[in-house]
mmCIF file of C-alpha atoms and ligand atoms in Angstrom:
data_model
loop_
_atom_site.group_PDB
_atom_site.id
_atom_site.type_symbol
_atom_site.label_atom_id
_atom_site.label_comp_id
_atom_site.label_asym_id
_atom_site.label_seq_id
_atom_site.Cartn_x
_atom_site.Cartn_y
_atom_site.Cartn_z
ATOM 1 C CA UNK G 1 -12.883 53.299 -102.752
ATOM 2 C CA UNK G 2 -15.884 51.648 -103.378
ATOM 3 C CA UNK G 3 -17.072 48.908 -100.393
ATOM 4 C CA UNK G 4 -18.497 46.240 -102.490
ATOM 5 C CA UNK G 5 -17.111 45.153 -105.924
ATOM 6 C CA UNK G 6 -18.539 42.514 -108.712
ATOM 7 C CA UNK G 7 -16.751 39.263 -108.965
ATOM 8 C CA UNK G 8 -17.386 36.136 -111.535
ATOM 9 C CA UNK G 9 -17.214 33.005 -109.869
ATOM 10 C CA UNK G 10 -16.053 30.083 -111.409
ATOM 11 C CA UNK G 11 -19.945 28.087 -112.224
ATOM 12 C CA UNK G 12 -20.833 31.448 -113.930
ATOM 13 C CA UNK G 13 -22.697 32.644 -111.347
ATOM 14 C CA UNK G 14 -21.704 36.820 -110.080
ATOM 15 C CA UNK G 15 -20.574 37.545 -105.997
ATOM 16 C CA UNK G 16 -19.726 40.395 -104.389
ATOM 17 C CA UNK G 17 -16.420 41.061 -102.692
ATOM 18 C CA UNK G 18 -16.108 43.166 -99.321
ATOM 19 C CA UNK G 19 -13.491 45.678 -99.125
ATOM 20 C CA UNK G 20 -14.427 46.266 -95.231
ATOM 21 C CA UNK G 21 -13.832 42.723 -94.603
ATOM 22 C CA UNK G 22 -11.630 41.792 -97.435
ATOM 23 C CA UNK G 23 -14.029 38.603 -98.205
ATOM 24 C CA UNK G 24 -16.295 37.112 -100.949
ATOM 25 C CA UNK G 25 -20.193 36.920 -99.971
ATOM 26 C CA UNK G 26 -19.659 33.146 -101.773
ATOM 27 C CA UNK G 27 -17.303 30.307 -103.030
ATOM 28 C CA UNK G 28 -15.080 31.953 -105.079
ATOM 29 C CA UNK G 29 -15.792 28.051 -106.841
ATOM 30 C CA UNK G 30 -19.589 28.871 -107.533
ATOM 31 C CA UNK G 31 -22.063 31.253 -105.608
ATOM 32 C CA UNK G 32 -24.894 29.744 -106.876
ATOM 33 C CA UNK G 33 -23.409 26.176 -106.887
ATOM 34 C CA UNK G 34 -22.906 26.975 -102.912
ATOM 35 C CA UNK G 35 -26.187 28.526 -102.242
ATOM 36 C CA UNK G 36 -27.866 26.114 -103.603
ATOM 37 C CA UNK G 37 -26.311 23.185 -101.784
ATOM 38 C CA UNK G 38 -25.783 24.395 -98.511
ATOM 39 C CA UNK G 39 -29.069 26.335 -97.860
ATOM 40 C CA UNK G 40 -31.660 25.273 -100.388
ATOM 41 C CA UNK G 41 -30.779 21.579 -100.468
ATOM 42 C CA UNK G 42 -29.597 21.202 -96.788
ATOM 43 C CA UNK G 43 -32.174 23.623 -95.516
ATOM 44 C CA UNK G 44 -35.066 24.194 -97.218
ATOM 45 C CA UNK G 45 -35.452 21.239 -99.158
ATOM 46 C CA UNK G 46 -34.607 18.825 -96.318
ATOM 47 C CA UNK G 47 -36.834 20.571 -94.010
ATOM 48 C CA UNK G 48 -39.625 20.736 -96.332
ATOM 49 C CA UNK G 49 -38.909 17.252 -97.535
ATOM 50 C CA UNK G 50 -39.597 16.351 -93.528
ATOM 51 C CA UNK G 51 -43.269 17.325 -94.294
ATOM 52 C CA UNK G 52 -42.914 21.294 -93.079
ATOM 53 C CA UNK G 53 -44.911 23.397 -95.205
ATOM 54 C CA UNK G 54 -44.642 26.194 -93.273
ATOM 55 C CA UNK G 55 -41.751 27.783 -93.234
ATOM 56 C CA UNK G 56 -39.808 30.658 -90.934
ATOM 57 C CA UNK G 57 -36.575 31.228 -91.921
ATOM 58 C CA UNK G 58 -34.121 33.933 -90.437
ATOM 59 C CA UNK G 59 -30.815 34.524 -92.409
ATOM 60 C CA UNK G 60 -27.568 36.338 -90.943
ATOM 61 C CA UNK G 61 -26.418 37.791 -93.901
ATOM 62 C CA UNK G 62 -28.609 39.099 -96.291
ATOM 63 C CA UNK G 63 -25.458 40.347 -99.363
ATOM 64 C CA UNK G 64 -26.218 40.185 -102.505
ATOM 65 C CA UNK G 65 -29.625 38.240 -101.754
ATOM 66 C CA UNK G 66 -29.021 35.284 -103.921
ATOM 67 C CA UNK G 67 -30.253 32.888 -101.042
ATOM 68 C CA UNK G 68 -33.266 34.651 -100.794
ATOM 69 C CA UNK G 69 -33.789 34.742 -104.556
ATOM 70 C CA UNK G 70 -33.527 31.083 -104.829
ATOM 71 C CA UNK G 71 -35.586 30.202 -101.064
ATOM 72 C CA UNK G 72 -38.310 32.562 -102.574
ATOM 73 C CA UNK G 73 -38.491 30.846 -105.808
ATOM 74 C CA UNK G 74 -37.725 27.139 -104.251
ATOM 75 C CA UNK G 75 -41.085 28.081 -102.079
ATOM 76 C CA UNK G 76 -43.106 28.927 -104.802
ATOM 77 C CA UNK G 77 -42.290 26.113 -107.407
ATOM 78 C CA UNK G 78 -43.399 23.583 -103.556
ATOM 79 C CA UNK G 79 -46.167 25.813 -103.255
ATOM 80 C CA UNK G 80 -44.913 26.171 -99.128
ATOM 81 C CA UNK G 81 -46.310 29.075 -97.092
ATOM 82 C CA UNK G 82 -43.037 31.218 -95.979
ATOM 83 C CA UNK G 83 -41.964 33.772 -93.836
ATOM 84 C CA UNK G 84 -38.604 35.058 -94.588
ATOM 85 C CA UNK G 85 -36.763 37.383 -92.436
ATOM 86 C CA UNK G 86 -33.003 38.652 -93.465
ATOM 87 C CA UNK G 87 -30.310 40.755 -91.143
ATOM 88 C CA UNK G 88 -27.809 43.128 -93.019
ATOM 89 C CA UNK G 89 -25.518 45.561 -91.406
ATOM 90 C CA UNK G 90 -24.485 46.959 -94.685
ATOM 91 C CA UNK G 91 -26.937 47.319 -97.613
ATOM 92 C CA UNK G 92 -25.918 47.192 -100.989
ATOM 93 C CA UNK G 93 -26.461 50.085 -103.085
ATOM 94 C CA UNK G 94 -29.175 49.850 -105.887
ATOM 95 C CA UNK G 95 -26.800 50.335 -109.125
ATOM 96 C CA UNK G 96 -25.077 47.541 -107.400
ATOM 97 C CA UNK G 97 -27.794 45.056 -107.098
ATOM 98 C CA UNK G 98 -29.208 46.293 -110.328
ATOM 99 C CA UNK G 99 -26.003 44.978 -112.020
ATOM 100 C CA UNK G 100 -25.855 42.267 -110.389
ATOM 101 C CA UNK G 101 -28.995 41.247 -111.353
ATOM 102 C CA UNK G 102 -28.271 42.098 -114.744
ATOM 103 C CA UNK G 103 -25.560 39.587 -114.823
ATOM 104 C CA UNK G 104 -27.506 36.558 -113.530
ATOM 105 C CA UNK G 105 -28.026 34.062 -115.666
ATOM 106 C CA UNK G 106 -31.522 33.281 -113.500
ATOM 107 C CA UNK G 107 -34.292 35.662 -113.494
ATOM 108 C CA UNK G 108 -35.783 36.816 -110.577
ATOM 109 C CA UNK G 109 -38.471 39.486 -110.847
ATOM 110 C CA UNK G 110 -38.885 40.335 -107.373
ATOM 111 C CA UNK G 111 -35.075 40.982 -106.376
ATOM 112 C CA UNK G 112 -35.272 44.843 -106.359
ATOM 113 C CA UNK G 113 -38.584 44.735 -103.660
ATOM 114 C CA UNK G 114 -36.134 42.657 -101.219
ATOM 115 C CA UNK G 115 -33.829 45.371 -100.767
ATOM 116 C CA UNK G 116 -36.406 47.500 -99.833
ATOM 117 C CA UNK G 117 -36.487 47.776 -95.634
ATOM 118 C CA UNK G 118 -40.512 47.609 -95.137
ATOM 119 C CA UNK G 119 -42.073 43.639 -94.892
ATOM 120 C CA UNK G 120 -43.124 42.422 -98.281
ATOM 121 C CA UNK G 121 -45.998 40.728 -99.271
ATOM 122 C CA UNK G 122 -44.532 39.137 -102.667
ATOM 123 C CA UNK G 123 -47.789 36.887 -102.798
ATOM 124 C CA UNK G 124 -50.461 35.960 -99.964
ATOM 125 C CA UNK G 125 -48.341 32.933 -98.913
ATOM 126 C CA UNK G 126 -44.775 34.333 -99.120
ATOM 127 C CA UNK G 127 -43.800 37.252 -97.100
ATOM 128 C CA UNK G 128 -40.122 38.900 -96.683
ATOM 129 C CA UNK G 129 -38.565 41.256 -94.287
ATOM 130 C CA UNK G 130 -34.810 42.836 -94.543
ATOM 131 C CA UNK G 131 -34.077 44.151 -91.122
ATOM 132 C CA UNK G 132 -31.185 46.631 -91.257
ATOM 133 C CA UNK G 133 -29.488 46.099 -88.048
ATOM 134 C CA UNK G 134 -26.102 44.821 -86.456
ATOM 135 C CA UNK G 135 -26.135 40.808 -85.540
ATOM 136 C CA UNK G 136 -23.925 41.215 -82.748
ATOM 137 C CA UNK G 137 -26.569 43.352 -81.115
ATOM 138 C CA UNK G 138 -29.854 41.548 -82.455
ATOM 139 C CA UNK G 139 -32.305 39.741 -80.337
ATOM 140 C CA UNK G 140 -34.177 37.201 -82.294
ATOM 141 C CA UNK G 141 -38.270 38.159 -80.928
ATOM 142 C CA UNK G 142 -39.520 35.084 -82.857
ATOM 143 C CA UNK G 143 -39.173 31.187 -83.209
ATOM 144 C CA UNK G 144 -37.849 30.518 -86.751
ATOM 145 C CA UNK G 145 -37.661 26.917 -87.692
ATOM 146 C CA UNK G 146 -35.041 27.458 -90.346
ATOM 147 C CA UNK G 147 -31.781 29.420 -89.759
ATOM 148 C CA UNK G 148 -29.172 30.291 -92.582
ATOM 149 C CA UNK G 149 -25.648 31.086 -90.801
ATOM 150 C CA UNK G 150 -24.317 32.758 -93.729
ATOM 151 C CA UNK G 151 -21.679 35.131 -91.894
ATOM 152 C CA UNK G 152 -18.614 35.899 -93.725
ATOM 153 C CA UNK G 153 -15.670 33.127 -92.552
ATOM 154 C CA UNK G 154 -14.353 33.406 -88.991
ATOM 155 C CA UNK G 155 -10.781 34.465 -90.457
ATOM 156 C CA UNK G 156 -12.737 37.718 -91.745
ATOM 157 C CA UNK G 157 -15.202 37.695 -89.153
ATOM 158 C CA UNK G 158 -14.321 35.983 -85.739
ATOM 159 C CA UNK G 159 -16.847 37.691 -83.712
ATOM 160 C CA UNK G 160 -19.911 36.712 -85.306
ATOM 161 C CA UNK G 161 -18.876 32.951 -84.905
ATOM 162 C CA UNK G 162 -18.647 33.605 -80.503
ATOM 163 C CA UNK G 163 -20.897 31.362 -79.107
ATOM 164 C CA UNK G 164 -22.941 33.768 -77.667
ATOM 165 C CA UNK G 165 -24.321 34.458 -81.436
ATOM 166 C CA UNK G 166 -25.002 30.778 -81.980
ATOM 167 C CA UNK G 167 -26.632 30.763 -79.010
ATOM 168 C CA UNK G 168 -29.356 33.187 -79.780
ATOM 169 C CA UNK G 169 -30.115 30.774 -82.651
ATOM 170 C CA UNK G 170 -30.664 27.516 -80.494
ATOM 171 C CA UNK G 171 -32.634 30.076 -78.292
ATOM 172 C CA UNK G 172 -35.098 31.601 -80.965
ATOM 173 C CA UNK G 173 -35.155 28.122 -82.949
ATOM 174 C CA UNK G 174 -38.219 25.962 -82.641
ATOM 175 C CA UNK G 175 -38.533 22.287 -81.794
ATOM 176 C CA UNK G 176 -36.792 20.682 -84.555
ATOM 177 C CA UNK G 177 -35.337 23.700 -85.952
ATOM 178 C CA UNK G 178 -32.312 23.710 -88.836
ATOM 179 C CA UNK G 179 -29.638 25.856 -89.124
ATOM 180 C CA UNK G 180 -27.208 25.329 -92.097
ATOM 181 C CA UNK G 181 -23.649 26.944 -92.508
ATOM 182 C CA UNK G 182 -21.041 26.556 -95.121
ATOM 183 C CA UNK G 183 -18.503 26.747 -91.882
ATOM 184 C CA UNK G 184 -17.251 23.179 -90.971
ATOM 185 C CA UNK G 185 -14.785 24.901 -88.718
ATOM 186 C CA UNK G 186 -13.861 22.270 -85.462
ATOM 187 C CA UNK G 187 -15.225 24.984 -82.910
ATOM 188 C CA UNK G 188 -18.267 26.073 -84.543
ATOM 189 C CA UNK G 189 -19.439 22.324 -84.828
ATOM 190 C CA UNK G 190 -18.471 22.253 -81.354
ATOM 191 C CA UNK G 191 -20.277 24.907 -80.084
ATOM 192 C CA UNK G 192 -23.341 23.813 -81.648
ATOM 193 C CA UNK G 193 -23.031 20.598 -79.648
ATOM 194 C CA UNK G 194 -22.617 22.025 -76.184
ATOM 195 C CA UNK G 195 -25.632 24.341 -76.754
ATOM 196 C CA UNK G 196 -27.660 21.086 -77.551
ATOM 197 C CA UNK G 197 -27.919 20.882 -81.332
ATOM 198 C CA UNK G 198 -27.132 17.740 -83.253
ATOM 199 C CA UNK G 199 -24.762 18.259 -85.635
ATOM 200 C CA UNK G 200 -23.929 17.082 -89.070
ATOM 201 C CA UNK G 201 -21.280 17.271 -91.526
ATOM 202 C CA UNK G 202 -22.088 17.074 -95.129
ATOM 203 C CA UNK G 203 -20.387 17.162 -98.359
ATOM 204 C CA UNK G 204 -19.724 20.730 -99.657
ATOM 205 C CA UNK G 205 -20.014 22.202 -102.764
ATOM 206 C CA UNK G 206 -17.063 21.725 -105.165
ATOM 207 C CA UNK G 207 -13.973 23.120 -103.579
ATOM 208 C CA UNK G 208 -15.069 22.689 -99.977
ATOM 209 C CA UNK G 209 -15.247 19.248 -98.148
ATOM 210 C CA UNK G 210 -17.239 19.495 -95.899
ATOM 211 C CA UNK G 211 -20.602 21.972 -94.779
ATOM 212 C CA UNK G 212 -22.849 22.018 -91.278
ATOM 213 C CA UNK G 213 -26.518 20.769 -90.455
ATOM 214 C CA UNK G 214 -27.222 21.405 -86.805
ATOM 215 C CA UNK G 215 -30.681 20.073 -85.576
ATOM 216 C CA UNK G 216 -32.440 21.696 -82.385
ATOM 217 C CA UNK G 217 -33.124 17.906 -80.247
HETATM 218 C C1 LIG T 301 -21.245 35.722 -96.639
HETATM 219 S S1 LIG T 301 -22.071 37.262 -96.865
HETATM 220 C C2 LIG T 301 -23.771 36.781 -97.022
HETATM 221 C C3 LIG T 301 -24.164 36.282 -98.390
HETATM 222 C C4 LIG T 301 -25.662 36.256 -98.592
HETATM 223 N N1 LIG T 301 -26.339 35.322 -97.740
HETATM 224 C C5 LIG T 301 -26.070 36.101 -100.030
HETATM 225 O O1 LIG T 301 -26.914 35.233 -100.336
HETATM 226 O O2 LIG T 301 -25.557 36.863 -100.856
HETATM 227 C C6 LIG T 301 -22.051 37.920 -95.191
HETATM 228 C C7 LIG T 301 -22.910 39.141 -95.020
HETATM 229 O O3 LIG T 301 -22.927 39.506 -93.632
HETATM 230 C C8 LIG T 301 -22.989 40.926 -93.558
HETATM 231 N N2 LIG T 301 -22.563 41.366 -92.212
HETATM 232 C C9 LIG T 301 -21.298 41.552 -91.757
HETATM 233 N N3 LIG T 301 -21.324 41.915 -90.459
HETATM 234 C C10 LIG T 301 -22.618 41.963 -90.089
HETATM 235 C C11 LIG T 301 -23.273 42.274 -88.860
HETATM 236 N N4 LIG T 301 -22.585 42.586 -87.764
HETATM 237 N N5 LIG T 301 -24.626 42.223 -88.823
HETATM 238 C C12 LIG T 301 -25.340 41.906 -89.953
HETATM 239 N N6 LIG T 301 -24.772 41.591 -91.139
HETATM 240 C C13 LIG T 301 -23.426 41.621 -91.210
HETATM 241 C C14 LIG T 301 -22.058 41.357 -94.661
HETATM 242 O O4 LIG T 301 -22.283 42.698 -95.025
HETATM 243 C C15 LIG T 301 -22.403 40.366 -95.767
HETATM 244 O O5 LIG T 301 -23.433 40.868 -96.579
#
């Protein structure tokens, strides 16, 4: 059976749903609607609107790519320096992405070079870096000062929600450091308070209430 199938999502926009872990990589309400809320406007924009220019952002989750798509073309259009680095455990294959990049309705000429494991230089000031490797296993050896948590939902997923994986995020974060989340789950917000973040909830894309800003204080 094949691992990763196609799905439309309700604002138009194409996900990808995991056999392994019987779970949409988005809302089935809007992928892009989501991604662009939760991590571009809660993340990237607010951090960039707080006068960073410079970003380092590490994402757990790389799927179908779609927030690195949008960070990558959000960075250009602010002409901000970035440095984006992406985990995956389980690669899509290239007819898949190829479709599903076929289907967009945005165009994104770099999408194929992402999936590619070697650091890319798409242009002097904007660098990416797909690192093939478990989560649950990965040491963060840098100080990012953005952080998408874009795990699949703890009722797929509960492991990569312990606090021992949020905690090598407050670790590896900066001064100041964001990390976003579509999760609003009780424990995960939480969590993110005992290990010393400040936490806020924000209103979600449509179909979900509520979604997470934690600041490093
Ligand atoms: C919610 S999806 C991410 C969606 C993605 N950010 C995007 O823009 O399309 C969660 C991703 O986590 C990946 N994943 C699951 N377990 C993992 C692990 N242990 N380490 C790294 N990635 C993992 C899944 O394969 C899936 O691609």
């Amino acid at each position: 059976m094949e691992e990763h199938k196609l799905t439309p999502t309700l604002d138009g926009s194409f996900t990808i749903f995991s056999e392994r872990f019987q779970a949409g990589f988005h809302s089935h309400f809007g992928a892009l609607s989501e991604s662009q809320k939760v991590y571009i406007e809660y993340g990237l924009n607010f951090l960039s609107n707080s006068g960073q220019k410079d970003i380092r952002l590490f994402e757990i989750g790389f799927g179908s790519g779609l927030n690195a798509c949008l960070s990558i073309q959000f960075a250009l259009s602010h002409n901000l320096q970035m440095d984006y680095r992406s985990i995956e455990q389980y690669v899509l294959r290239q007819e898949q992405i190829d479709q599903l990049y076929e289907l967009e309705q945005f165009h994104f000429p770099y999408y194929k070079r992402l999936f590619n494991e070697k650091k890319v230089e798409l242009t002097k000031y904007i660098q990416f870096q797909l690192i093939h490797a478990d989560w649950l296993h990965y040491l963060i050896h840098w100080n990012p000062n953005l952080i998408y948590y874009d795990a699949f939902a703890h009722s797929s997923q509960s492991e990569m929600w312990d606090i021992k994986q949020i905690e090598k995020c407050y670790s590896s974060l900066t001064h100041q450091g964001i990390l976003v989340s579509f999760c609003s789950k009780g424990q995960f917000k939480r969590d993110l308070k005992t290990l010393g973040f400040t936490v806020e909830s924000l209103p979600g894309p449509r179909g979900k209430r509520e979604v997470t800003r934690a600041i490093k204080t």
